[in-house]
mmCIF file of C-alpha atoms in Angstrom:
data_model
loop_
_atom_site.group_PDB
_atom_site.id
_atom_site.type_symbol
_atom_site.label_atom_id
_atom_site.label_comp_id
_atom_site.label_asym_id
_atom_site.label_seq_id
_atom_site.Cartn_x
_atom_site.Cartn_y
_atom_site.Cartn_z
ATOM 1 C CA MET A 1 166.710 133.823 116.281
ATOM 2 C CA SER A 2 167.415 136.054 119.234
ATOM 3 C CA THR A 3 170.406 137.852 117.700
ATOM 4 C CA GLN A 4 169.663 139.970 114.652
ATOM 5 C CA THR A 5 170.045 138.039 111.392
ATOM 6 C CA SER A 6 172.214 140.709 109.782
ATOM 7 C CA GLU A 7 174.646 140.721 112.735
ATOM 8 C CA LEU A 8 175.024 136.957 112.516
ATOM 9 C CA LEU A 9 175.497 137.060 108.740
ATOM 10 C CA ALA A 10 178.109 139.799 109.183
ATOM 11 C CA ALA A 11 179.960 137.560 111.661
ATOM 12 C CA ALA A 12 179.723 134.463 109.440
ATOM 13 C CA ALA A 13 180.433 135.995 106.040
ATOM 14 C CA PRO A 14 184.144 136.888 106.339
ATOM 15 C CA ARG A 15 184.998 133.411 107.575
ATOM 16 C CA THR A 16 183.384 131.751 104.558
ATOM 17 C CA VAL A 17 184.769 134.400 102.180
ATOM 18 C CA ASP A 18 188.274 133.568 103.485
ATOM 19 C CA VAL A 19 187.707 129.878 102.738
ATOM 20 C CA VAL A 20 186.441 130.642 99.225
ATOM 21 C CA ARG A 21 189.453 132.896 98.579
ATOM 22 C CA GLY A 22 191.717 130.029 99.675
ATOM 23 C CA ILE A 23 190.385 127.575 97.086
ATOM 24 C CA SER A 24 192.766 127.083 94.185
ATOM 25 C CA ASP A 25 191.600 126.254 90.678
ATOM 26 C CA ASP A 26 193.207 122.810 90.902
ATOM 27 C CA GLN A 27 190.957 121.985 93.880
ATOM 28 C CA LEU A 28 187.657 122.535 92.040
ATOM 29 C CA ASP A 29 187.192 118.836 91.224
ATOM 30 C CA LEU A 30 187.845 117.543 94.747
ATOM 31 C CA PRO A 31 185.044 115.730 96.628
ATOM 32 C CA THR A 32 183.209 117.434 99.495
ATOM 33 C CA PRO A 33 181.222 116.196 102.508
ATOM 34 C CA CYS A 34 178.118 116.829 100.351
ATOM 35 C CA SER A 35 178.358 113.579 98.414
ATOM 36 C CA ASP A 36 176.530 114.931 95.351
ATOM 37 C CA TYR A 37 178.866 117.920 95.028
ATOM 38 C CA LEU A 38 182.435 118.438 93.985
ATOM 39 C CA VAL A 39 184.039 121.673 95.199
ATOM 40 C CA ARG A 40 182.983 123.495 91.990
ATOM 41 C CA ASP A 41 179.373 122.307 92.376
ATOM 42 C CA LEU A 42 179.230 123.382 96.007
ATOM 43 C CA LEU A 43 180.726 126.776 95.157
ATOM 44 C CA ASN A 44 178.074 127.288 92.479
ATOM 45 C CA HIS A 45 175.362 126.229 94.917
ATOM 46 C CA LEU A 46 176.656 128.611 97.585
ATOM 47 C CA PHE A 47 176.814 131.445 95.042
ATOM 48 C CA GLN A 48 173.178 130.742 94.177
ATOM 49 C CA VAL A 49 172.228 130.748 97.865
ATOM 50 C CA VAL A 50 174.006 134.053 98.493
ATOM 51 C CA ILE A 51 172.338 135.694 95.468
ATOM 52 C CA ASN A 52 168.840 134.213 95.895
ATOM 53 C CA PHE A 53 168.632 134.997 99.581
ATOM 54 C CA GLN A 54 169.239 138.661 98.757
ATOM 55 C CA ASP A 55 165.961 138.541 96.828
ATOM 56 C CA LEU A 56 164.252 136.558 99.590
ATOM 57 C CA ALA A 57 165.201 139.321 102.049
ATOM 58 C CA GLU A 58 163.216 141.680 99.827
ATOM 59 C CA LYS A 59 160.406 139.108 99.528
ATOM 60 C CA ARG A 60 160.947 138.685 95.778
ATOM 61 C CA GLN A 61 160.560 135.508 93.750
ATOM 62 C CA VAL A 62 163.710 133.441 93.215
ATOM 63 C CA GLU A 63 164.597 130.746 90.708
ATOM 64 C CA TRP A 64 166.243 127.627 92.148
ATOM 65 C CA ALA A 65 165.914 125.419 89.056
ATOM 66 C CA GLU A 66 168.476 127.383 87.049
ATOM 67 C CA LYS A 67 172.050 126.286 87.776
ATOM 68 C CA PRO A 68 174.329 128.999 86.370
ATOM 69 C CA ASP A 69 178.096 128.615 86.429
ATOM 70 C CA HIS A 70 179.408 131.418 88.645
ATOM 71 C CA LEU A 71 183.061 130.397 88.412
ATOM 72 C CA GLY A 72 184.193 132.672 85.584
ATOM 73 C CA ASP A 73 186.923 135.284 85.847
ATOM 74 C CA GLY A 74 187.146 136.948 89.237
ATOM 75 C CA TRP A 75 184.748 134.547 90.972
ATOM 76 C CA ARG A 76 186.457 134.876 94.356
ATOM 77 C CA ASP A 77 186.032 138.665 94.321
ATOM 78 C CA ARG A 78 182.436 138.341 93.098
ATOM 79 C CA PHE A 79 181.635 135.926 95.922
ATOM 80 C CA GLU A 80 182.855 138.477 98.454
ATOM 81 C CA VAL A 81 180.794 141.236 96.800
ATOM 82 C CA GLU A 82 177.623 139.116 96.676
ATOM 83 C CA THR A 83 178.098 138.020 100.287
ATOM 84 C CA GLY A 84 178.370 141.677 101.288
ATOM 85 C CA ARG A 85 175.119 142.337 99.433
ATOM 86 C CA LEU A 86 173.494 139.475 101.328
ATOM 87 C CA VAL A 87 174.442 141.026 104.674
ATOM 88 C CA THR A 88 173.157 144.422 103.504
ATOM 89 C CA ALA A 89 169.850 142.965 102.267
ATOM 90 C CA TRP A 90 169.168 141.366 105.657
ATOM 91 C CA SER A 91 170.166 144.587 107.478
ATOM 92 C CA ASP A 92 166.906 146.212 106.376
ATOM 93 C CA PRO A 93 164.464 145.804 109.326
ATOM 94 C CA SER A 94 161.643 144.898 106.916
ATOM 95 C CA ALA A 95 163.593 141.816 105.782
ATOM 96 C CA VAL A 96 162.792 139.972 109.008
ATOM 97 C CA GLU A 97 159.196 141.142 109.357
ATOM 98 C CA GLY A 98 156.253 138.787 108.933
ATOM 99 C CA MET A 99 155.965 135.610 106.945
ATOM 100 C CA SER A 100 157.775 134.837 103.730
ATOM 101 C CA PRO A 101 155.476 135.173 100.712
ATOM 102 C CA ARG A 102 157.623 132.524 98.970
ATOM 103 C CA MET A 103 157.904 129.835 101.676
ATOM 104 C CA PRO A 104 155.486 129.038 104.515
ATOM 105 C CA MET A 105 157.711 130.256 107.344
ATOM 106 C CA PRO A 106 158.702 133.452 109.141
ATOM 107 C CA GLN A 107 161.204 135.713 107.436
ATOM 108 C CA THR A 108 163.535 135.252 110.424
ATOM 109 C CA ALA A 109 163.745 131.539 109.573
ATOM 110 C CA ILE A 110 164.488 132.377 105.922
ATOM 111 C CA GLY A 111 167.394 134.570 107.025
ATOM 112 C CA GLY A 112 168.520 131.751 109.290
ATOM 113 C CA MET A 113 168.583 129.372 106.338
ATOM 114 C CA ALA A 114 171.002 131.714 104.536
ATOM 115 C CA LEU A 115 173.150 131.803 107.673
ATOM 116 C CA LEU A 116 173.088 128.017 107.950
ATOM 117 C CA ASP A 117 174.174 127.499 104.345
ATOM 118 C CA LEU A 118 176.915 130.105 104.617
ATOM 119 C CA THR A 119 178.261 128.497 107.790
ATOM 120 C CA VAL A 120 177.909 124.778 107.090
ATOM 121 C CA HIS A 121 178.980 125.027 103.452
ATOM 122 C CA GLY A 122 181.910 127.165 104.616
ATOM 123 C CA TRP A 123 182.963 124.169 106.697
ATOM 124 C CA ASP A 124 182.276 121.761 103.795
ATOM 125 C CA LEU A 125 184.530 123.750 101.480
ATOM 126 C CA ALA A 126 187.227 124.204 104.120
ATOM 127 C CA VAL A 127 187.588 120.502 104.904
ATOM 128 C CA ALA A 128 187.364 119.571 101.216
ATOM 129 C CA THR A 129 190.296 121.873 100.427
ATOM 130 C CA GLY A 130 192.370 121.353 103.570
ATOM 131 C CA GLN A 131 191.739 124.745 105.159
ATOM 132 C CA PRO A 132 191.026 125.645 108.789
ATOM 133 C CA TYR A 133 187.522 126.860 109.589
ATOM 134 C CA HIS A 134 186.421 128.507 112.802
ATOM 135 C CA PRO A 135 182.851 129.808 112.681
ATOM 136 C CA ALA A 136 181.778 132.563 115.032
ATOM 137 C CA PRO A 137 180.558 130.886 118.263
ATOM 138 C CA GLU A 138 177.470 133.115 118.427
ATOM 139 C CA VAL A 139 176.501 131.954 114.939
ATOM 140 C CA VAL A 140 176.823 128.265 115.822
ATOM 141 C CA ALA A 141 174.768 128.763 118.998
ATOM 142 C CA GLN A 142 171.913 130.386 117.052
ATOM 143 C CA LEU A 143 172.015 127.729 114.331
ATOM 144 C CA HIS A 144 171.429 124.898 116.816
ATOM 145 C CA GLU A 145 168.000 126.339 117.528
ATOM 146 C CA LEU A 146 167.214 126.729 113.807
ATOM 147 C CA VAL A 147 168.344 123.203 112.893
ATOM 148 C CA GLU A 148 166.193 121.798 115.671
ATOM 149 C CA GLN A 149 163.193 123.689 114.233
ATOM 150 C CA LEU A 150 163.794 122.913 110.576
ATOM 151 C CA GLY A 151 165.370 119.468 110.926
ATOM 152 C CA PRO A 152 162.322 117.205 110.479
ATOM 153 C CA THR A 153 161.104 119.039 107.362
ATOM 154 C CA ALA A 154 164.617 119.381 105.951
ATOM 155 C CA ARG A 155 165.166 115.632 106.349
ATOM 156 C CA LYS A 156 161.878 114.816 104.590
ATOM 157 C CA MET A 157 162.906 117.079 101.708
ATOM 158 C CA GLY A 158 166.391 115.531 101.515
ATOM 159 C CA VAL A 159 168.133 118.789 102.475
ATOM 160 C CA PHE A 160 169.616 117.232 105.635
ATOM 161 C CA ALA A 161 170.680 113.636 106.053
ATOM 162 C CA ASP A 162 169.670 111.793 109.206
ATOM 163 C CA PRO A 163 171.457 113.102 112.300
ATOM 164 C CA LEU A 164 174.578 111.263 113.399
ATOM 165 C CA PRO A 165 175.896 110.741 116.925
ATOM 166 C CA THR A 166 177.959 113.711 118.068
ATOM 167 C CA PRO A 167 181.585 112.797 118.786
ATOM 168 C CA THR A 168 182.562 112.934 122.429
ATOM 169 C CA PRO A 169 183.731 114.748 124.330
ATOM 170 C CA THR A 170 182.038 117.945 123.163
ATOM 171 C CA PRO A 171 182.902 121.057 125.149
ATOM 172 C CA ASP A 172 179.410 122.548 124.996
ATOM 173 C CA PRO A 173 176.683 120.915 122.900
ATOM 174 C CA THR A 174 174.817 124.208 122.516
ATOM 175 C CA THR A 175 177.716 125.960 120.784
ATOM 176 C CA ASP A 176 179.885 123.159 119.420
ATOM 177 C CA LEU A 177 180.339 123.019 115.642
ATOM 178 C CA ALA A 178 180.631 119.217 115.677
ATOM 179 C CA HIS A 179 177.156 118.914 117.185
ATOM 180 C CA LEU A 180 175.706 121.257 114.554
ATOM 181 C CA LEU A 181 177.338 119.266 111.770
ATOM 182 C CA THR A 182 176.019 115.934 113.046
ATOM 183 C CA GLN A 183 172.492 117.372 113.236
ATOM 184 C CA THR A 184 172.689 118.125 109.502
ATOM 185 C CA GLY A 185 173.918 114.567 108.827
ATOM 186 C CA ARG A 186 177.596 115.439 108.437
ATOM 187 C CA THR A 187 180.568 113.592 109.876
ATOM 188 C CA PRO A 188 182.755 116.177 111.661
ATOM 189 C CA THR A 189 185.853 114.031 111.070
ATOM 190 C CA TRP A 190 185.328 113.934 107.263
ATOM 191 C CA PRO A 191 186.988 112.453 105.322
ATOM 192 C CA GLN A 192 186.791 109.163 107.131
ATOM 193 C CA THR A 193 189.920 107.110 106.912
ATOM 194 C CA PRO A 194 189.387 103.463 105.915
#
């Protein structure tokens, strides 16, 4: 990624934090564009991403199998705090140096994965709960490159669905959110009306 990971995370984080703050308790059981996740499940997953990728920035072991419930008292405030810690962790120049000792890829790609989850799941949660979502254009532009790199492996692992056709017209396919969403297997017009 040509722009520093921490700068991109700092641009993306407040937009997703705003969406999370806008989720009411009575929306936690709504469906999301991630068919296996209700809003509460996706929030817990995103919490786990934000926390685990702090450790990955410091090249420490993380545990993905555990699925703690992060939605206790004050969860919206805690999400903002943990997201701030994520940005700080990736601000250390050593976070993006070399290869990840935990995954066979450069640390820059690991940071990009955190950025991708924060951005795309921000959109997932926004549309699931009827909120607007406008990611930072510089973030979307950088994520196109990452999704192109990681796409084949992510599809084999079931992390991304098969890409869908991008709706037309798209103003600029290199920066358009709809194009990014379709490359991760999402339908930008979710939910589809019958």
